[in-house]
PDB file of C-alpha atoms and ligand atoms in Angstrom:
ATOM      1  CA  UNK A   1       0.000   0.000   0.000  1.00  0.00           C
ATOM      2  CA  UNK A   2       1.241   3.519  -0.808  1.00  0.00           C
ATOM      3  CA  UNK A   3      -0.298   6.887   0.070  1.00  0.00           C
ATOM      4  CA  UNK A   4       0.635  10.080  -1.713  1.00  0.00           C
ATOM      5  CA  UNK A   5      -0.911  13.511  -1.514  1.00  0.00           C
ATOM      6  CA  UNK A   6      -0.842  16.485  -3.868  1.00  0.00           C
ATOM      7  CA  UNK A   7      -1.844  20.141  -3.425  1.00  0.00           C
ATOM      8  CA  UNK A   8      -4.442  22.315  -5.117  1.00  0.00           C
ATOM      9  CA  UNK A   9      -3.701  25.636  -6.823  1.00  0.00           C
ATOM     10  CA  UNK A  10      -4.851  29.201  -7.299  1.00  0.00           C
ATOM     11  CA  UNK A  11      -4.098  31.685 -10.063  1.00  0.00           C
ATOM     12  CA  UNK A  12      -2.586  34.823  -8.505  1.00  0.00           C
ATOM     13  CA  UNK A  13      -2.495  36.694 -11.822  1.00  0.00           C
ATOM     14  CA  UNK A  14      -3.071  36.252 -15.536  1.00  0.00           C
ATOM     15  CA  UNK A  15      -5.801  33.620 -15.951  1.00  0.00           C
ATOM     16  CA  UNK A  16      -7.510  33.728 -19.376  1.00  0.00           C
ATOM     17  CA  UNK A  17      -4.661  35.906 -20.711  1.00  0.00           C
ATOM     18  CA  UNK A  18      -2.377  32.816 -20.495  1.00  0.00           C
ATOM     19  CA  UNK A  19      -4.585  31.150 -23.119  1.00  0.00           C
ATOM     20  CA  UNK A  20      -3.252  33.824 -25.549  1.00  0.00           C
ATOM     21  CA  UNK A  21       0.424  33.343 -24.676  1.00  0.00           C
ATOM     22  CA  UNK A  22       0.508  36.043 -21.978  1.00  0.00           C
ATOM     23  CA  UNK A  23       2.228  35.375 -18.649  1.00  0.00           C
ATOM     24  CA  UNK A  24       0.358  34.080 -15.610  1.00  0.00           C
ATOM     25  CA  UNK A  25       1.299  33.234 -12.028  1.00  0.00           C
ATOM     26  CA  UNK A  26      -0.145  30.228 -10.232  1.00  0.00           C
ATOM     27  CA  UNK A  27       0.577  29.012  -6.713  1.00  0.00           C
ATOM     28  CA  UNK A  28       0.191  25.632  -5.018  1.00  0.00           C
ATOM     29  CA  UNK A  29      -1.937  25.900  -1.862  1.00  0.00           C
ATOM     30  CA  UNK A  30      -1.975  23.904   1.368  1.00  0.00           C
ATOM     31  CA  UNK A  31      -5.244  21.969   1.021  1.00  0.00           C
ATOM     32  CA  UNK A  32      -4.394  18.558  -0.448  1.00  0.00           C
ATOM     33  CA  UNK A  33      -5.877  15.393  -1.805  1.00  0.00           C
ATOM     34  CA  UNK A  34      -4.521  12.087  -0.449  1.00  0.00           C
ATOM     35  CA  UNK A  35      -4.784   8.876  -2.388  1.00  0.00           C
ATOM     36  CA  UNK A  36      -3.904   5.410  -1.113  1.00  0.00           C
ATOM     37  CA  UNK A  37      -3.278   2.718  -3.716  1.00  0.00           C
ATOM     38  CA  UNK A  38      -3.033  -0.951  -2.832  1.00  0.00           C
ATOM     39  CA  UNK A  39      -2.120  -3.914  -5.052  1.00  0.00           C
ATOM     40  CA  UNK A  40      -5.093  -6.282  -4.927  1.00  0.00           C
ATOM     41  CA  UNK A  41      -6.134  -9.200  -7.049  1.00  0.00           C
ATOM     42  CA  UNK A  42      -9.752  -8.160  -7.618  1.00  0.00           C
ATOM     43  CA  UNK A  43     -10.057  -4.390  -7.302  1.00  0.00           C
ATOM     44  CA  UNK A  44     -13.559  -3.002  -6.910  1.00  0.00           C
ATOM     45  CA  UNK A  45     -14.990  -0.715  -9.572  1.00  0.00           C
ATOM     46  CA  UNK A  46     -13.509   2.793  -9.600  1.00  0.00           C
ATOM     47  CA  UNK A  47     -16.032   5.585 -10.117  1.00  0.00           C
ATOM     48  CA  UNK A  48     -13.659   8.447 -10.890  1.00  0.00           C
ATOM     49  CA  UNK A  49     -12.734   8.776 -14.576  1.00  0.00           C
ATOM     50  CA  UNK A  50      -9.475  10.464 -13.501  1.00  0.00           C
ATOM     51  CA  UNK A  51      -8.386   7.517 -11.367  1.00  0.00           C
ATOM     52  CA  UNK A  52      -9.626   4.982 -13.883  1.00  0.00           C
ATOM     53  CA  UNK A  53      -7.433   6.599 -16.551  1.00  0.00           C
ATOM     54  CA  UNK A  54      -4.417   6.691 -14.215  1.00  0.00           C
ATOM     55  CA  UNK A  55      -4.588   2.894 -13.963  1.00  0.00           C
ATOM     56  CA  UNK A  56      -5.285   2.495 -17.658  1.00  0.00           C
ATOM     57  CA  UNK A  57      -2.311   4.642 -18.733  1.00  0.00           C
ATOM     58  CA  UNK A  58       0.105   2.933 -16.343  1.00  0.00           C
ATOM     59  CA  UNK A  59      -1.223  -0.569 -17.163  1.00  0.00           C
ATOM     60  CA  UNK A  60      -1.719  -1.760 -13.551  1.00  0.00           C
ATOM     61  CA  UNK A  61      -4.757  -2.459 -11.360  1.00  0.00           C
ATOM     62  CA  UNK A  62      -5.362  -1.785  -7.692  1.00  0.00           C
ATOM     63  CA  UNK A  63      -7.753  -0.471  -5.057  1.00  0.00           C
ATOM     64  CA  UNK A  64      -7.958   3.214  -4.133  1.00  0.00           C
ATOM     65  CA  UNK A  65      -8.952   5.313  -1.106  1.00  0.00           C
ATOM     66  CA  UNK A  66      -9.269   9.081  -1.501  1.00  0.00           C
ATOM     67  CA  UNK A  67      -9.396  11.801   1.103  1.00  0.00           C
ATOM     68  CA  UNK A  68      -9.764  15.368  -0.143  1.00  0.00           C
ATOM     69  CA  UNK A  69      -9.515  18.739   1.590  1.00  0.00           C
ATOM     70  CA  UNK A  70     -10.227  20.439  -1.738  1.00  0.00           C
ATOM     71  CA  UNK A  71     -13.737  21.245  -2.959  1.00  0.00           C
ATOM     72  CA  UNK A  72     -14.267  19.868  -6.476  1.00  0.00           C
ATOM     73  CA  UNK A  73     -15.286  21.886  -9.563  1.00  0.00           C
ATOM     74  CA  UNK A  74     -14.360  25.179  -7.906  1.00  0.00           C
ATOM     75  CA  UNK A  75     -11.191  26.083  -9.830  1.00  0.00           C
ATOM     76  CA  UNK A  76      -8.805  24.945  -7.084  1.00  0.00           C
ATOM     77  CA  UNK A  77      -7.356  22.144  -9.197  1.00  0.00           C
ATOM     78  CA  UNK A  78      -8.886  19.224  -7.315  1.00  0.00           C
ATOM     79  CA  UNK A  79      -9.040  16.904 -10.353  1.00  0.00           C
ATOM     80  CA  UNK A  80      -5.350  17.577 -11.077  1.00  0.00           C
ATOM     81  CA  UNK A  81      -4.454  16.911  -7.429  1.00  0.00           C
ATOM     82  CA  UNK A  82      -6.396  13.606  -7.443  1.00  0.00           C
ATOM     83  CA  UNK A  83      -4.667  12.596 -10.667  1.00  0.00           C
ATOM     84  CA  UNK A  84      -1.160  13.563  -9.521  1.00  0.00           C
ATOM     85  CA  UNK A  85      -1.595  11.879  -6.115  1.00  0.00           C
ATOM     86  CA  UNK A  86      -3.004   8.707  -7.733  1.00  0.00           C
ATOM     87  CA  UNK A  87      -0.182   8.465 -10.279  1.00  0.00           C
ATOM     88  CA  UNK A  88       2.420   9.084  -7.557  1.00  0.00           C
ATOM     89  CA  UNK A  89       0.897   6.351  -5.364  1.00  0.00           C
ATOM     90  CA  UNK A  90       0.695   3.926  -8.307  1.00  0.00           C
ATOM     91  CA  UNK A  91       4.331   4.714  -9.151  1.00  0.00           C
ATOM     92  CA  UNK A  92       5.351   3.903  -5.572  1.00  0.00           C
ATOM     93  CA  UNK A  93       3.174   0.811  -5.057  1.00  0.00           C
ATOM     94  CA  UNK A  94       4.142  -0.789  -8.396  1.00  0.00           C
ATOM     95  CA  UNK A  95       7.782   0.451  -8.500  1.00  0.00           C
ATOM     96  CA  UNK A  96       7.356   2.074 -11.903  1.00  0.00           C
ATOM     97  CA  UNK A  97      10.361   4.424 -11.500  1.00  0.00           C
ATOM     98  CA  UNK A  98       8.509   7.413 -12.930  1.00  0.00           C
ATOM     99  CA  UNK A  99      10.127  10.802 -12.300  1.00  0.00           C
ATOM    100  CA  UNK A 100       8.253  13.970 -11.296  1.00  0.00           C
ATOM    101  CA  UNK A 101       8.317  15.152 -14.889  1.00  0.00           C
ATOM    102  CA  UNK A 102       6.706  11.875 -16.054  1.00  0.00           C
ATOM    103  CA  UNK A 103       4.018  12.183 -13.369  1.00  0.00           C
ATOM    104  CA  UNK A 104       3.209  15.757 -14.492  1.00  0.00           C
ATOM    105  CA  UNK A 105       3.133  14.681 -18.163  1.00  0.00           C
ATOM    106  CA  UNK A 106       0.946  11.609 -17.631  1.00  0.00           C
ATOM    107  CA  UNK A 107      -1.357  13.573 -15.296  1.00  0.00           C
ATOM    108  CA  UNK A 108      -1.847  16.132 -18.064  1.00  0.00           C
ATOM    109  CA  UNK A 109      -2.659  13.304 -20.540  1.00  0.00           C
ATOM    110  CA  UNK A 110      -5.267  11.986 -18.089  1.00  0.00           C
ATOM    111  CA  UNK A 111      -6.836  15.443 -17.623  1.00  0.00           C
ATOM    112  CA  UNK A 112      -6.889  16.004 -21.385  1.00  0.00           C
ATOM    113  CA  UNK A 113      -8.579  12.672 -21.981  1.00  0.00           C
ATOM    114  CA  UNK A 114     -11.215  13.107 -19.270  1.00  0.00           C
ATOM    115  CA  UNK A 115     -11.863  16.778 -20.085  1.00  0.00           C
ATOM    116  CA  UNK A 116     -11.964  16.001 -23.832  1.00  0.00           C
ATOM    117  CA  UNK A 117      -9.006  18.088 -24.963  1.00  0.00           C
ATOM    118  CA  UNK A 118      -9.551  21.320 -22.979  1.00  0.00           C
ATOM    119  CA  UNK A 119      -7.270  20.762 -20.020  1.00  0.00           C
ATOM    120  CA  UNK A 120      -4.608  23.113 -18.736  1.00  0.00           C
ATOM    121  CA  UNK A 121      -1.126  21.685 -18.053  1.00  0.00           C
ATOM    122  CA  UNK A 122      -0.799  24.357 -15.328  1.00  0.00           C
ATOM    123  CA  UNK A 123      -2.922  22.530 -12.750  1.00  0.00           C
ATOM    124  CA  UNK A 124      -1.041  19.233 -13.038  1.00  0.00           C
ATOM    125  CA  UNK A 125       2.353  20.965 -13.108  1.00  0.00           C
ATOM    126  CA  UNK A 126       1.620  23.071 -10.004  1.00  0.00           C
ATOM    127  CA  UNK A 127       0.203  20.065  -8.140  1.00  0.00           C
ATOM    128  CA  UNK A 128       3.259  17.920  -8.976  1.00  0.00           C
ATOM    129  CA  UNK A 129       5.993  20.451  -8.135  1.00  0.00           C
ATOM    130  CA  UNK A 130       4.283  22.815  -5.661  1.00  0.00           C
ATOM    131  CA  UNK A 131       5.481  26.410  -5.202  1.00  0.00           C
ATOM    132  CA  UNK A 132       5.017  29.542  -7.229  1.00  0.00           C
ATOM    133  CA  UNK A 133       4.874  29.016 -10.982  1.00  0.00           C
ATOM    134  CA  UNK A 134       5.286  31.418 -13.877  1.00  0.00           C
ATOM    135  CA  UNK A 135       3.430  30.395 -17.029  1.00  0.00           C
ATOM    136  CA  UNK A 136       4.605  31.974 -20.259  1.00  0.00           C
ATOM    137  CA  UNK A 137       4.216  30.906 -23.881  1.00  0.00           C
ATOM    138  CA  UNK A 138       2.773  27.615 -22.701  1.00  0.00           C
ATOM    139  CA  UNK A 139       5.892  26.852 -20.637  1.00  0.00           C
ATOM    140  CA  UNK A 140       6.062  26.710 -16.855  1.00  0.00           C
ATOM    141  CA  UNK A 141       8.930  27.811 -14.593  1.00  0.00           C
ATOM    142  CA  UNK A 142       9.269  27.541 -10.831  1.00  0.00           C
ATOM    143  CA  UNK A 143       9.811  30.918  -9.116  1.00  0.00           C
ATOM    144  CA  UNK A 144      11.321  31.397  -5.648  1.00  0.00           C
ATOM    145  CA  UNK A 145       8.555  30.774  -3.070  1.00  0.00           C
ATOM    146  CA  UNK A 146       6.733  33.652  -1.348  1.00  0.00           C
ATOM    147  CA  UNK A 147       4.851  33.394   1.932  1.00  0.00           C
ATOM    148  CA  UNK A 148       1.640  35.114   0.896  1.00  0.00           C
ATOM    149  CA  UNK A 149      -1.277  34.973   3.324  1.00  0.00           C
ATOM    150  CA  UNK A 150      -4.208  34.061   1.168  1.00  0.00           C
ATOM    151  CA  UNK A 151      -7.865  33.633   2.028  1.00  0.00           C
ATOM    152  CA  UNK A 152      -9.881  31.744  -0.574  1.00  0.00           C
ATOM    153  CA  UNK A 153     -13.600  32.408  -0.867  1.00  0.00           C
ATOM    154  CA  UNK A 154     -15.673  29.755  -2.591  1.00  0.00           C
ATOM    155  CA  UNK A 155     -18.919  31.158  -4.045  1.00  0.00           C
ATOM    156  CA  UNK A 156     -20.272  27.593  -4.287  1.00  0.00           C
ATOM    157  CA  UNK A 157     -21.564  28.637  -7.720  1.00  0.00           C
ATOM    158  CA  UNK A 158     -20.527  25.989 -10.229  1.00  0.00           C
ATOM    159  CA  UNK A 159     -18.856  27.042 -13.446  1.00  0.00           C
ATOM    160  CA  UNK A 160     -17.415  25.378 -16.515  1.00  0.00           C
ATOM    161  CA  UNK A 161     -13.878  26.420 -17.410  1.00  0.00           C
ATOM    162  CA  UNK A 162     -14.258  25.230 -21.028  1.00  0.00           C
ATOM    163  CA  UNK A 163     -17.389  27.380 -21.555  1.00  0.00           C
ATOM    164  CA  UNK A 164     -15.767  30.487 -20.032  1.00  0.00           C
ATOM    165  CA  UNK A 165     -12.600  30.073 -22.122  1.00  0.00           C
ATOM    166  CA  UNK A 166     -14.781  29.646 -25.200  1.00  0.00           C
ATOM    167  CA  UNK A 167     -16.807  32.758 -24.282  1.00  0.00           C
ATOM    168  CA  UNK A 168     -13.669  34.919 -23.986  1.00  0.00           C
ATOM    169  CA  UNK A 169     -12.434  33.467 -27.295  1.00  0.00           C
ATOM    170  CA  UNK A 170     -15.670  34.445 -29.020  1.00  0.00           C
ATOM    171  CA  UNK A 171     -15.557  37.953 -27.490  1.00  0.00           C
ATOM    172  CA  UNK A 172     -12.014  38.341 -28.804  1.00  0.00           C
ATOM    173  CA  UNK A 173     -12.877  37.044 -32.282  1.00  0.00           C
ATOM    174  CA  UNK A 174     -15.742  39.512 -32.620  1.00  0.00           C
ATOM    175  CA  UNK A 175     -14.138  42.467 -30.767  1.00  0.00           C
ATOM    176  CA  UNK A 176     -10.338  42.293 -31.081  1.00  0.00           C
ATOM    177  CA  UNK A 177     -10.012  46.067 -30.715  1.00  0.00           C
ATOM    178  CA  UNK A 178     -11.734  45.906 -27.341  1.00  0.00           C
ATOM    179  CA  UNK A 179     -10.396  42.605 -26.000  1.00  0.00           C
ATOM    180  CA  UNK A 180      -6.716  42.789 -26.993  1.00  0.00           C
ATOM    181  CA  UNK A 181      -6.029  45.894 -24.875  1.00  0.00           C
ATOM    182  CA  UNK A 182      -7.662  44.148 -21.894  1.00  0.00           C
ATOM    183  CA  UNK A 183      -5.379  41.123 -22.379  1.00  0.00           C
ATOM    184  CA  UNK A 184      -2.386  43.467 -22.732  1.00  0.00           C
ATOM    185  CA  UNK A 185      -3.363  45.205 -19.482  1.00  0.00           C
ATOM    186  CA  UNK A 186      -3.605  41.840 -17.692  1.00  0.00           C
ATOM    187  CA  UNK A 187      -0.127  41.052 -19.023  1.00  0.00           C
ATOM    188  CA  UNK A 188       1.189  44.374 -17.685  1.00  0.00           C
ATOM    189  CA  UNK A 189      -0.351  43.744 -14.255  1.00  0.00           C
ATOM    190  CA  UNK A 190       1.171  40.247 -14.127  1.00  0.00           C
ATOM    191  CA  UNK A 191       4.634  41.501 -15.105  1.00  0.00           C
ATOM    192  CA  UNK A 192       4.495  44.418 -12.649  1.00  0.00           C
ATOM    193  CA  UNK A 193       3.311  42.099  -9.871  1.00  0.00           C
ATOM    194  CA  UNK A 194       6.498  40.041 -10.223  1.00  0.00           C
ATOM    195  CA  UNK A 195       8.532  43.152  -9.429  1.00  0.00           C
ATOM    196  CA  UNK A 196       6.421  43.805  -6.338  1.00  0.00           C
ATOM    197  CA  UNK A 197       6.278  40.470  -4.510  1.00  0.00           C
ATOM    198  CA  UNK A 198       7.758  42.211  -1.463  1.00  0.00           C
ATOM    199  CA  UNK A 199       5.301  45.111  -1.551  1.00  0.00           C
ATOM    200  CA  UNK A 200       2.016  43.557  -0.520  1.00  0.00           C
ATOM    201  CA  UNK A 201       0.012  46.774  -0.721  1.00  0.00           C
ATOM    202  CA  UNK A 202       0.976  47.254  -4.362  1.00  0.00           C
ATOM    203  CA  UNK A 203       0.411  43.572  -5.058  1.00  0.00           C
ATOM    204  CA  UNK A 204      -3.082  43.818  -3.559  1.00  0.00           C
ATOM    205  CA  UNK A 205      -3.832  46.809  -5.736  1.00  0.00           C
ATOM    206  CA  UNK A 206      -2.766  44.789  -8.799  1.00  0.00           C
ATOM    207  CA  UNK A 207      -5.109  42.001  -7.734  1.00  0.00           C
ATOM    208  CA  UNK A 208      -7.960  44.510  -7.634  1.00  0.00           C
ATOM    209  CA  UNK A 209      -7.039  45.715 -11.126  1.00  0.00           C
ATOM    210  CA  UNK A 210      -6.734  42.143 -12.425  1.00  0.00           C
ATOM    211  CA  UNK A 211     -10.211  41.412 -11.048  1.00  0.00           C
ATOM    212  CA  UNK A 212     -11.729  44.390 -12.874  1.00  0.00           C
ATOM    213  CA  UNK A 213     -10.002  43.388 -16.107  1.00  0.00           C
ATOM    214  CA  UNK A 214     -11.411  39.866 -15.816  1.00  0.00           C
ATOM    215  CA  UNK A 215     -14.855  41.385 -15.256  1.00  0.00           C
ATOM    216  CA  UNK A 216     -14.289  43.436 -18.420  1.00  0.00           C
ATOM    217  CA  UNK A 217     -13.623  40.160 -20.249  1.00  0.00           C
ATOM    218  CA  UNK A 218     -17.083  39.056 -19.126  1.00  0.00           C
ATOM    219  CA  UNK A 219     -16.166  36.307 -16.659  1.00  0.00           C
ATOM    220  CA  UNK A 220     -17.414  38.017 -13.490  1.00  0.00           C
ATOM    221  CA  UNK A 221     -20.311  36.844 -11.335  1.00  0.00           C
ATOM    222  CA  UNK A 222     -22.387  38.695  -8.695  1.00  0.00           C
ATOM    223  CA  UNK A 223     -21.321  36.162  -6.039  1.00  0.00           C
ATOM    224  CA  UNK A 224     -17.644  36.796  -6.863  1.00  0.00           C
ATOM    225  CA  UNK A 225     -18.197  40.573  -6.658  1.00  0.00           C
ATOM    226  CA  UNK A 226     -19.857  40.107  -3.266  1.00  0.00           C
ATOM    227  CA  UNK A 227     -16.990  38.040  -1.838  1.00  0.00           C
ATOM    228  CA  UNK A 228     -14.277  40.263  -3.331  1.00  0.00           C
ATOM    229  CA  UNK A 229     -15.923  43.372  -1.805  1.00  0.00           C
ATOM    230  CA  UNK A 230     -16.380  41.615   1.548  1.00  0.00           C
ATOM    231  CA  UNK A 231     -12.689  40.612   1.618  1.00  0.00           C
ATOM    232  CA  UNK A 232     -11.572  44.157   0.819  1.00  0.00           C
ATOM    233  CA  UNK A 233     -13.815  45.587   3.593  1.00  0.00           C
ATOM    234  CA  UNK A 234     -12.423  42.916   5.928  1.00  0.00           C
ATOM    235  CA  UNK A 235      -8.924  44.351   5.563  1.00  0.00           C
ATOM    236  CA  UNK A 236      -7.392  42.502   2.582  1.00  0.00           C
ATOM    237  CA  UNK A 237      -4.660  44.243   0.584  1.00  0.00           C
ATOM    238  CA  UNK A 238      -6.592  43.239  -2.518  1.00  0.00           C
ATOM    239  CA  UNK A 239      -8.833  40.540  -3.938  1.00  0.00           C
ATOM    240  CA  UNK A 240      -9.743  38.952  -7.246  1.00  0.00           C
ATOM    241  CA  UNK A 241     -11.469  35.970  -8.768  1.00  0.00           C
ATOM    242  CA  UNK A 242      -9.135  33.038  -9.356  1.00  0.00           C
ATOM    243  CA  UNK A 243      -9.325  30.673 -12.326  1.00  0.00           C
ATOM    244  CA  UNK A 244     -11.972  30.750 -14.994  1.00  0.00           C
ATOM    245  CA  UNK A 245     -14.531  32.920 -13.136  1.00  0.00           C
ATOM    246  CA  UNK A 246     -18.306  32.791 -13.685  1.00  0.00           C
ATOM    247  CA  UNK A 247     -18.549  31.384 -10.143  1.00  0.00           C
ATOM    248  CA  UNK A 248     -15.942  29.215  -8.451  1.00  0.00           C
ATOM    249  CA  UNK A 249     -13.481  30.925  -6.135  1.00  0.00           C
ATOM    250  CA  UNK A 250     -11.881  34.278  -5.347  1.00  0.00           C
ATOM    251  CA  UNK A 251      -8.675  34.972  -3.433  1.00  0.00           C
ATOM    252  CA  UNK A 252      -7.716  37.771  -1.073  1.00  0.00           C
ATOM    253  CA  UNK A 253      -4.147  38.774  -0.237  1.00  0.00           C
ATOM    254  CA  UNK A 254      -4.127  39.631   3.466  1.00  0.00           C
ATOM    255  CA  UNK A 255      -1.958  41.045   6.211  1.00  0.00           C
ATOM    256  CA  UNK A 256      -1.221  38.134   8.575  1.00  0.00           C
ATOM    257  CA  UNK A 257      -3.238  39.720  11.383  1.00  0.00           C
ATOM    258  CA  UNK A 258      -6.364  40.165   9.198  1.00  0.00           C
ATOM    259  CA  UNK A 259      -6.689  36.595   7.882  1.00  0.00           C
ATOM    260  CA  UNK A 260      -9.481  35.614  10.275  1.00  0.00           C
ATOM    261  CA  UNK A 261     -11.321  38.893   9.822  1.00  0.00           C
ATOM    262  CA  UNK A 262     -11.224  38.511   6.034  1.00  0.00           C
ATOM    263  CA  UNK A 263     -12.382  34.880   6.307  1.00  0.00           C
ATOM    264  CA  UNK A 264     -15.278  35.951   8.585  1.00  0.00           C
ATOM    265  CA  UNK A 265     -16.265  38.694   6.123  1.00  0.00           C
ATOM    266  CA  UNK A 266     -16.305  36.146   3.278  1.00  0.00           C
ATOM    267  CA  UNK A 267     -18.455  33.747   5.323  1.00  0.00           C
ATOM    268  CA  UNK A 268     -20.824  36.601   6.262  1.00  0.00           C
ATOM    269  CA  UNK A 269     -21.231  37.222   2.530  1.00  0.00           C
ATOM    270  CA  UNK A 270     -22.314  33.562   2.048  1.00  0.00           C
ATOM    271  CA  UNK A 271     -18.941  32.276   0.843  1.00  0.00           C
ATOM    272  CA  UNK A 272     -16.969  29.345   2.152  1.00  0.00           C
ATOM    273  CA  UNK A 273     -13.578  30.599   3.344  1.00  0.00           C
ATOM    274  CA  UNK A 274     -10.252  28.727   3.414  1.00  0.00           C
ATOM    275  CA  UNK A 275      -7.243  30.403   5.050  1.00  0.00           C
ATOM    276  CA  UNK A 276      -4.100  29.192   3.323  1.00  0.00           C
ATOM    277  CA  UNK A 277      -0.611  29.901   2.087  1.00  0.00           C
ATOM    278  CA  UNK A 278       1.882  28.482  -0.380  1.00  0.00           C
ATOM    279  CA  UNK A 279       2.634  24.763  -0.559  1.00  0.00           C
ATOM    280  CA  UNK A 280       6.233  24.204  -1.586  1.00  0.00           C
ATOM    281  CA  UNK A 281       6.313  20.403  -1.572  1.00  0.00           C
ATOM    282  CA  UNK A 282       4.035  19.375  -4.418  1.00  0.00           C
ATOM    283  CA  UNK A 283       3.307  15.641  -4.551  1.00  0.00           C
ATOM    284  CA  UNK A 284       4.584  13.951  -1.395  1.00  0.00           C
ATOM    285  CA  UNK A 285       4.564  10.517   0.186  1.00  0.00           C
ATOM    286  CA  UNK A 286       2.566  10.199   3.406  1.00  0.00           C
ATOM    287  CA  UNK A 287       4.100   8.109   6.171  1.00  0.00           C
ATOM    288  CA  UNK A 288       3.035   4.596   7.200  1.00  0.00           C
ATOM    289  CA  UNK A 289       1.233   5.536  10.442  1.00  0.00           C
ATOM    290  CA  UNK A 290      -0.935   8.015   8.656  1.00  0.00           C
ATOM    291  CA  UNK A 291      -1.683   5.446   6.001  1.00  0.00           C
ATOM    292  CA  UNK A 292      -2.854   2.920   8.593  1.00  0.00           C
ATOM    293  CA  UNK A 293      -5.103   5.518  10.291  1.00  0.00           C
ATOM    294  CA  UNK A 294      -6.402   6.481   6.919  1.00  0.00           C
ATOM    295  CA  UNK A 295      -7.442   2.957   5.991  1.00  0.00           C
ATOM    296  CA  UNK A 296      -8.820   2.217   9.478  1.00  0.00           C
ATOM    297  CA  UNK A 297     -10.974   5.351   9.269  1.00  0.00           C
ATOM    298  CA  UNK A 298     -12.284   3.957   5.975  1.00  0.00           C
ATOM    299  CA  UNK A 299     -11.426   7.144   4.132  1.00  0.00           C
TER     300      UNK A 299
HETATM  301  O1  PMV B 301     -10.777  27.478 -13.483  1.00  0.00           O
HETATM  302  P1  PMV B 301      -9.398  26.924 -13.540  1.00  0.00           P
HETATM  303  O2  PMV B 301      -8.729  26.935 -12.242  1.00  0.00           O
HETATM  304  O3  PMV B 301      -9.325  25.625 -14.242  1.00  0.00           O
HETATM  305  O4  PMV B 301      -8.499  27.963 -14.355  1.00  0.00           O
HETATM  306  C1  PMV B 301      -8.647  28.205 -15.701  1.00  0.00           C
HETATM  307  C2  PMV B 301      -7.584  29.165 -16.125  1.00  0.00           C
HETATM  308  C3  PMV B 301      -7.745  29.662 -17.541  1.00  0.00           C
HETATM  309  O5  PMV B 301      -6.699  30.598 -17.759  1.00  0.00           O
HETATM  310  C4  PMV B 301      -9.072  30.386 -17.723  1.00  0.00           C
HETATM  311  C5  PMV B 301      -7.650  28.542 -18.543  1.00  0.00           C
HETATM  312  C6  PMV B 301      -6.276  27.919 -18.678  1.00  0.00           C
HETATM  313  O6  PMV B 301      -6.207  26.856 -19.313  1.00  0.00           O
HETATM  314  O7  PMV B 301      -5.269  28.457 -18.231  1.00  0.00           O
END
């Protein structure tokens, strides 16, 4: 038996613009998904297409137990984390000698297959390696880690990334003169943010600007506006939607002392708050004791 876990992710800057080759910054976050894989002769039926494809692509069979701290379908990369953790556990349990790079590559193949082509390699990369990641021209690079205090607000409004990406694409096709400057402005905010990682007030201001630019692209939602405003009134340096928009989650960059106040403000505005910070480990093996507890608890 082998248990591995993998983190979720948020976009700090540049979502949607990255689809057009602009830079973006994503960060692995503390909430994780743990997956235990055990070699068994007659495994029971698996009802996750992600896990099913992990076994299919690696050519082995086994039983699986999942425990997730990440809400699904909310833009926090839970499907990527499940896939990365499952592949890592399979790799360990069946001694496949896959390297991190292989895990990230296969995980992306799985996501592409399950999501019928429209998957982002960012989620699987961030979940595999952890840390702060710069995306540019469809390549990903690990940046030095930063200890940002982040509060996530989940609107609990479901959204479909593929539909939102398609919507922005259509807006751009029909209105390039309007949309291209918005994408250029998002690029500028992302680039300037990288020069201001140590100036949280400025960084927060850039988050606010990035949020407005995403709204201008048409991917806002009243519930996101409500949570973003609540977080700002609660003392955040700045706040923005994270990921595809149209629902899903927002993030607030906070002074350490205001984390709880911002989380309470988000909850008072009917959001589900998660206080978090960067995860720098990526996929990691969980120790034996934890694995035993995990199985005993039937999780
Ligand atoms: O909603 P998420 O977390 O899957 O983020 C989507 C980010 C986009 O930039 C909109 C799409 C992408 O592939 O990068």
